[in-house]
Amino acid sequence: MKAMILAAGLGTRLRPLTNDRPKALVEIAGRTLLEITLSRLREAGVREVIINVHHFAEMVIAYLKANHDFGMRIEISRETTLLDTGGGLKKAAWFFLEGAKDVDKPFILHNVDVISTISFKHMLEVHRERRALATLAVQDRKTSRYLLFDERGQLCGRRKGREEELVRPASQVNALAFSGIHVISPRIFSLIQEEGAFSIIDSYLRMAAEGENISGFRADEYYWRDLGRLESVQQAAEDFKNAVIS
């Protein structure tokens, strides 16, 4: 199985930790965010990974080399300008489309600054059962931006503050927080029309409006933390220390 780790961001919210390193190499409990993510993917059966890099790119490359790519096949997708989540994924399309045997196999897309115990195996099962184009891990928690799902658990819009955008009608709407983890079918690359830097969420909403099944995977039972802020990194360190997560 294959995966992509999104690690190209500047990590500005993590300064001063990112003054001299990329956020992928910020450490928690003696392990980098990149190592934690790679370890979880490897445990789920992922053996091939592509990582997008931009900020302190050479440090990430040297780190992987020093650790023998953690026993995996790891490719690097360099971004001279930041492409956002959608543009970064599109640039890495070749990795998921190589070899005819792999074209129909879903892959995992994972933010490097997210840690969780969300079951990739369960997500993959739900993805296949629902025959989804993409399956997004979502939770019922507070956030500044929500994704909206209909009664079938399919993406139908988004909400930011008081502004709500429905891309297709729904008799019942659930507002849920996205967790930065996706399972995606490679067929998506034939449907991405956007160019340059763009959010994959924008593409999902357009595709949902066109009738594609973008499904939500309820991950309320799992531990999850966004490590985009200093206080979140500090809390995650405490969680590791207290064996809330291992």
PDB file of N, CA and C in Angstrom, residues 93-137:
ATOM      1  N   ALA A  93       1.030  12.726  -8.471  1.00  0.00           N
ATOM      2  CA  ALA A  93       0.141  11.738  -9.103  1.00  0.00           C
ATOM      3  C   ALA A  93       0.913  10.565  -9.705  1.00  0.00           C
ATOM      4  N   TRP A  94       2.080  10.850 -10.286  1.00  0.00           N
ATOM      5  CA  TRP A  94       2.851   9.803 -10.957  1.00  0.00           C
ATOM      6  C   TRP A  94       3.154   8.630 -10.021  1.00  0.00           C
ATOM      7  N   PHE A  95       3.351   8.942  -8.741  1.00  0.00           N
ATOM      8  CA  PHE A  95       3.723   7.925  -7.755  1.00  0.00           C
ATOM      9  C   PHE A  95       2.596   6.913  -7.559  1.00  0.00           C
ATOM     10  N   PHE A  96       1.369   7.393  -7.628  1.00  0.00           N
ATOM     11  CA  PHE A  96       0.217   6.519  -7.398  1.00  0.00           C
ATOM     12  C   PHE A  96      -0.295   5.861  -8.674  1.00  0.00           C
ATOM     13  N   LEU A  97       0.116   6.373  -9.806  1.00  0.00           N
ATOM     14  CA  LEU A  97      -0.355   5.826 -11.081  1.00  0.00           C
ATOM     15  C   LEU A  97       0.658   4.904 -11.743  1.00  0.00           C
ATOM     16  N   GLU A  98       1.870   4.845 -11.196  1.00  0.00           N
ATOM     17  CA  GLU A  98       2.884   3.978 -11.805  1.00  0.00           C
ATOM     18  C   GLU A  98       2.509   2.508 -11.637  1.00  0.00           C
ATOM     19  N   GLY A  99       2.695   1.724 -12.692  1.00  0.00           N
ATOM     20  CA  GLY A  99       2.412   0.290 -12.625  1.00  0.00           C
ATOM     21  C   GLY A  99       0.926   0.016 -12.717  1.00  0.00           C
ATOM     22  N   ALA A 100       0.506  -0.671 -13.746  1.00  0.00           N
ATOM     23  CA  ALA A 100      -0.918  -0.921 -13.984  1.00  0.00           C
ATOM     24  C   ALA A 100      -1.590  -1.638 -12.819  1.00  0.00           C
ATOM     25  N   LYS A 101      -0.837  -2.455 -12.092  1.00  0.00           N
ATOM     26  CA  LYS A 101      -1.423  -3.235 -11.009  1.00  0.00           C
ATOM     27  C   LYS A 101      -1.866  -2.365  -9.835  1.00  0.00           C
ATOM     28  N   ASP A 102      -1.299  -1.158  -9.709  1.00  0.00           N
ATOM     29  CA  ASP A 102      -1.584  -0.315  -8.551  1.00  0.00           C
ATOM     30  C   ASP A 102      -2.637   0.754  -8.808  1.00  0.00           C
ATOM     31  N   VAL A 103      -3.099   0.866 -10.048  1.00  0.00           N
ATOM     32  CA  VAL A 103      -3.958   1.981 -10.422  1.00  0.00           C
ATOM     33  C   VAL A 103      -5.261   2.011  -9.638  1.00  0.00           C
ATOM     34  N   ASP A 104      -5.819   0.872  -9.282  1.00  0.00           N
ATOM     35  CA  ASP A 104      -7.118   0.838  -8.607  1.00  0.00           C
ATOM     36  C   ASP A 104      -7.017   0.740  -7.089  1.00  0.00           C
ATOM     37  N   LYS A 105      -5.812   0.742  -6.543  1.00  0.00           N
ATOM     38  CA  LYS A 105      -5.652   0.578  -5.105  1.00  0.00           C
ATOM     39  C   LYS A 105      -5.710   1.928  -4.393  1.00  0.00           C
ATOM     40  N   PRO A 106      -6.583   2.059  -3.383  1.00  0.00           N
ATOM     41  CA  PRO A 106      -6.636   3.319  -2.633  1.00  0.00           C
ATOM     42  C   PRO A 106      -5.344   3.569  -1.860  1.00  0.00           C
ATOM     43  N   PHE A 107      -5.074   4.826  -1.586  1.00  0.00           N
ATOM     44  CA  PHE A 107      -3.883   5.207  -0.831  1.00  0.00           C
ATOM     45  C   PHE A 107      -4.279   6.159   0.288  1.00  0.00           C
ATOM     46  N   ILE A 108      -3.332   6.400   1.197  1.00  0.00           N
ATOM     47  CA  ILE A 108      -3.573   7.278   2.342  1.00  0.00           C
ATOM     48  C   ILE A 108      -2.865   8.617   2.121  1.00  0.00           C
ATOM     49  N   LEU A 109      -3.550   9.691   2.429  1.00  0.00           N
ATOM     50  CA  LEU A 109      -2.971  11.038   2.431  1.00  0.00           C
ATOM     51  C   LEU A 109      -3.029  11.541   3.866  1.00  0.00           C
ATOM     52  N   HIS A 110      -1.876  11.971   4.415  1.00  0.00           N
ATOM     53  CA  HIS A 110      -1.780  12.247   5.852  1.00  0.00           C
ATOM     54  C   HIS A 110      -0.977  13.513   6.104  1.00  0.00           C
ATOM     55  N   ASN A 111      -1.528  14.445   6.864  1.00  0.00           N
ATOM     56  CA  ASN A 111      -0.774  15.634   7.277  1.00  0.00           C
ATOM     57  C   ASN A 111       0.318  15.227   8.259  1.00  0.00           C
ATOM     58  N   VAL A 112       1.517  15.793   8.113  1.00  0.00           N
ATOM     59  CA  VAL A 112       2.610  15.434   9.016  1.00  0.00           C
ATOM     60  C   VAL A 112       2.401  15.987  10.415  1.00  0.00           C
ATOM     61  N   ASP A 113       1.616  17.058  10.541  1.00  0.00           N
ATOM     62  CA  ASP A 113       1.422  17.686  11.846  1.00  0.00           C
ATOM     63  C   ASP A 113       0.136  17.238  12.534  1.00  0.00           C
ATOM     64  N   VAL A 114      -0.245  15.992  12.258  1.00  0.00           N
ATOM     65  CA  VAL A 114      -1.393  15.383  12.911  1.00  0.00           C
ATOM     66  C   VAL A 114      -0.949  14.060  13.522  1.00  0.00           C
ATOM     67  N   ILE A 115      -1.310  13.826  14.776  1.00  0.00           N
ATOM     68  CA  ILE A 115      -1.092  12.497  15.347  1.00  0.00           C
ATOM     69  C   ILE A 115      -2.427  11.965  15.838  1.00  0.00           C
ATOM     70  N   SER A 116      -2.621  10.672  15.717  1.00  0.00           N
ATOM     71  CA  SER A 116      -3.894  10.077  16.105  1.00  0.00           C
ATOM     72  C   SER A 116      -3.739   8.576  16.247  1.00  0.00           C
ATOM     73  N   THR A 117      -4.802   7.958  16.729  1.00  0.00           N
ATOM     74  CA  THR A 117      -4.881   6.492  16.742  1.00  0.00           C
ATOM     75  C   THR A 117      -5.943   6.014  15.751  1.00  0.00           C
ATOM     76  N   ILE A 118      -6.353   6.886  14.853  1.00  0.00           N
ATOM     77  CA  ILE A 118      -7.381   6.536  13.866  1.00  0.00           C
ATOM     78  C   ILE A 118      -6.945   5.301  13.083  1.00  0.00           C
ATOM     79  N   SER A 119      -7.832   4.336  12.973  1.00  0.00           N
ATOM     80  CA  SER A 119      -7.529   3.072  12.310  1.00  0.00           C
ATOM     81  C   SER A 119      -7.549   3.228  10.791  1.00  0.00           C
ATOM     82  N   PHE A 120      -6.380   3.134  10.170  1.00  0.00           N
ATOM     83  CA  PHE A 120      -6.321   3.186   8.711  1.00  0.00           C
ATOM     84  C   PHE A 120      -7.028   1.976   8.112  1.00  0.00           C
ATOM     85  N   LYS A 121      -6.891   0.827   8.763  1.00  0.00           N
ATOM     86  CA  LYS A 121      -7.531  -0.404   8.282  1.00  0.00           C
ATOM     87  C   LYS A 121      -9.041  -0.239   8.212  1.00  0.00           C
ATOM     88  N   HIS A 122      -9.621   0.325   9.270  1.00  0.00           N
ATOM     89  CA  HIS A 122     -11.069   0.536   9.297  1.00  0.00           C
ATOM     90  C   HIS A 122     -11.480   1.559   8.247  1.00  0.00           C
ATOM     91  N   MET A 123     -10.687   2.619   8.106  1.00  0.00           N
ATOM     92  CA  MET A 123     -10.986   3.615   7.070  1.00  0.00           C
ATOM     93  C   MET A 123     -10.998   2.994   5.686  1.00  0.00           C
ATOM     94  N   LEU A 124     -10.013   2.147   5.408  1.00  0.00           N
ATOM     95  CA  LEU A 124      -9.945   1.486   4.108  1.00  0.00           C
ATOM     96  C   LEU A 124     -11.150   0.583   3.883  1.00  0.00           C
ATOM     97  N   GLU A 125     -11.563  -0.119   4.923  1.00  0.00           N
ATOM     98  CA  GLU A 125     -12.738  -0.989   4.803  1.00  0.00           C
ATOM     99  C   GLU A 125     -13.985  -0.180   4.467  1.00  0.00           C
ATOM    100  N   VAL A 126     -14.183   0.927   5.178  1.00  0.00           N
ATOM    101  CA  VAL A 126     -15.346   1.789   4.931  1.00  0.00           C
ATOM    102  C   VAL A 126     -15.271   2.388   3.534  1.00  0.00           C
ATOM    103  N   HIS A 127     -14.079   2.807   3.140  1.00  0.00           N
ATOM    104  CA  HIS A 127     -13.873   3.383   1.806  1.00  0.00           C
ATOM    105  C   HIS A 127     -14.317   2.408   0.719  1.00  0.00           C
ATOM    106  N   ARG A 128     -13.904   1.162   0.854  1.00  0.00           N
ATOM    107  CA  ARG A 128     -14.250   0.145  -0.143  1.00  0.00           C
ATOM    108  C   ARG A 128     -15.738  -0.207  -0.101  1.00  0.00           C
ATOM    109  N   GLU A 129     -16.281  -0.331   1.111  1.00  0.00           N
ATOM    110  CA  GLU A 129     -17.697  -0.676   1.253  1.00  0.00           C
ATOM    111  C   GLU A 129     -18.594   0.372   0.602  1.00  0.00           C
ATOM    112  N   ARG A 130     -18.223   1.640   0.762  1.00  0.00           N
ATOM    113  CA  ARG A 130     -19.044   2.732   0.232  1.00  0.00           C
ATOM    114  C   ARG A 130     -18.699   3.068  -1.220  1.00  0.00           C
ATOM    115  N   ARG A 131     -17.656   2.407  -1.741  1.00  0.00           N
ATOM    116  CA  ARG A 131     -17.195   2.677  -3.109  1.00  0.00           C
ATOM    117  C   ARG A 131     -16.974   4.179  -3.297  1.00  0.00           C
ATOM    118  N   ALA A 132     -16.301   4.769  -2.331  1.00  0.00           N
ATOM    119  CA  ALA A 132     -16.071   6.213  -2.328  1.00  0.00           C
ATOM    120  C   ALA A 132     -14.890   6.586  -3.219  1.00  0.00           C
ATOM    121  N   LEU A 133     -14.913   7.803  -3.706  1.00  0.00           N
ATOM    122  CA  LEU A 133     -13.753   8.358  -4.401  1.00  0.00           C
ATOM    123  C   LEU A 133     -12.708   8.769  -3.371  1.00  0.00           C
ATOM    124  N   ALA A 134     -13.173   9.355  -2.275  1.00  0.00           N
ATOM    125  CA  ALA A 134     -12.294   9.736  -1.164  1.00  0.00           C
ATOM    126  C   ALA A 134     -13.068   9.594   0.130  1.00  0.00           C
ATOM    127  N   THR A 135     -12.364   9.193   1.176  1.00  0.00           N
ATOM    128  CA  THR A 135     -12.959   9.052   2.502  1.00  0.00           C
ATOM    129  C   THR A 135     -12.153   9.899   3.475  1.00  0.00           C
ATOM    130  N   LEU A 136     -12.829  10.778   4.201  1.00  0.00           N
ATOM    131  CA  LEU A 136     -12.168  11.745   5.074  1.00  0.00           C
ATOM    132  C   LEU A 136     -12.463  11.432   6.529  1.00  0.00           C
ATOM    133  N   ALA A 137     -11.421  11.363   7.354  1.00  0.00           N
ATOM    134  CA  ALA A 137     -11.610  11.163   8.785  1.00  0.00           C
ATOM    135  C   ALA A 137     -12.155  12.456   9.392  1.00  0.00           C
TER     136      ALA A 137
END
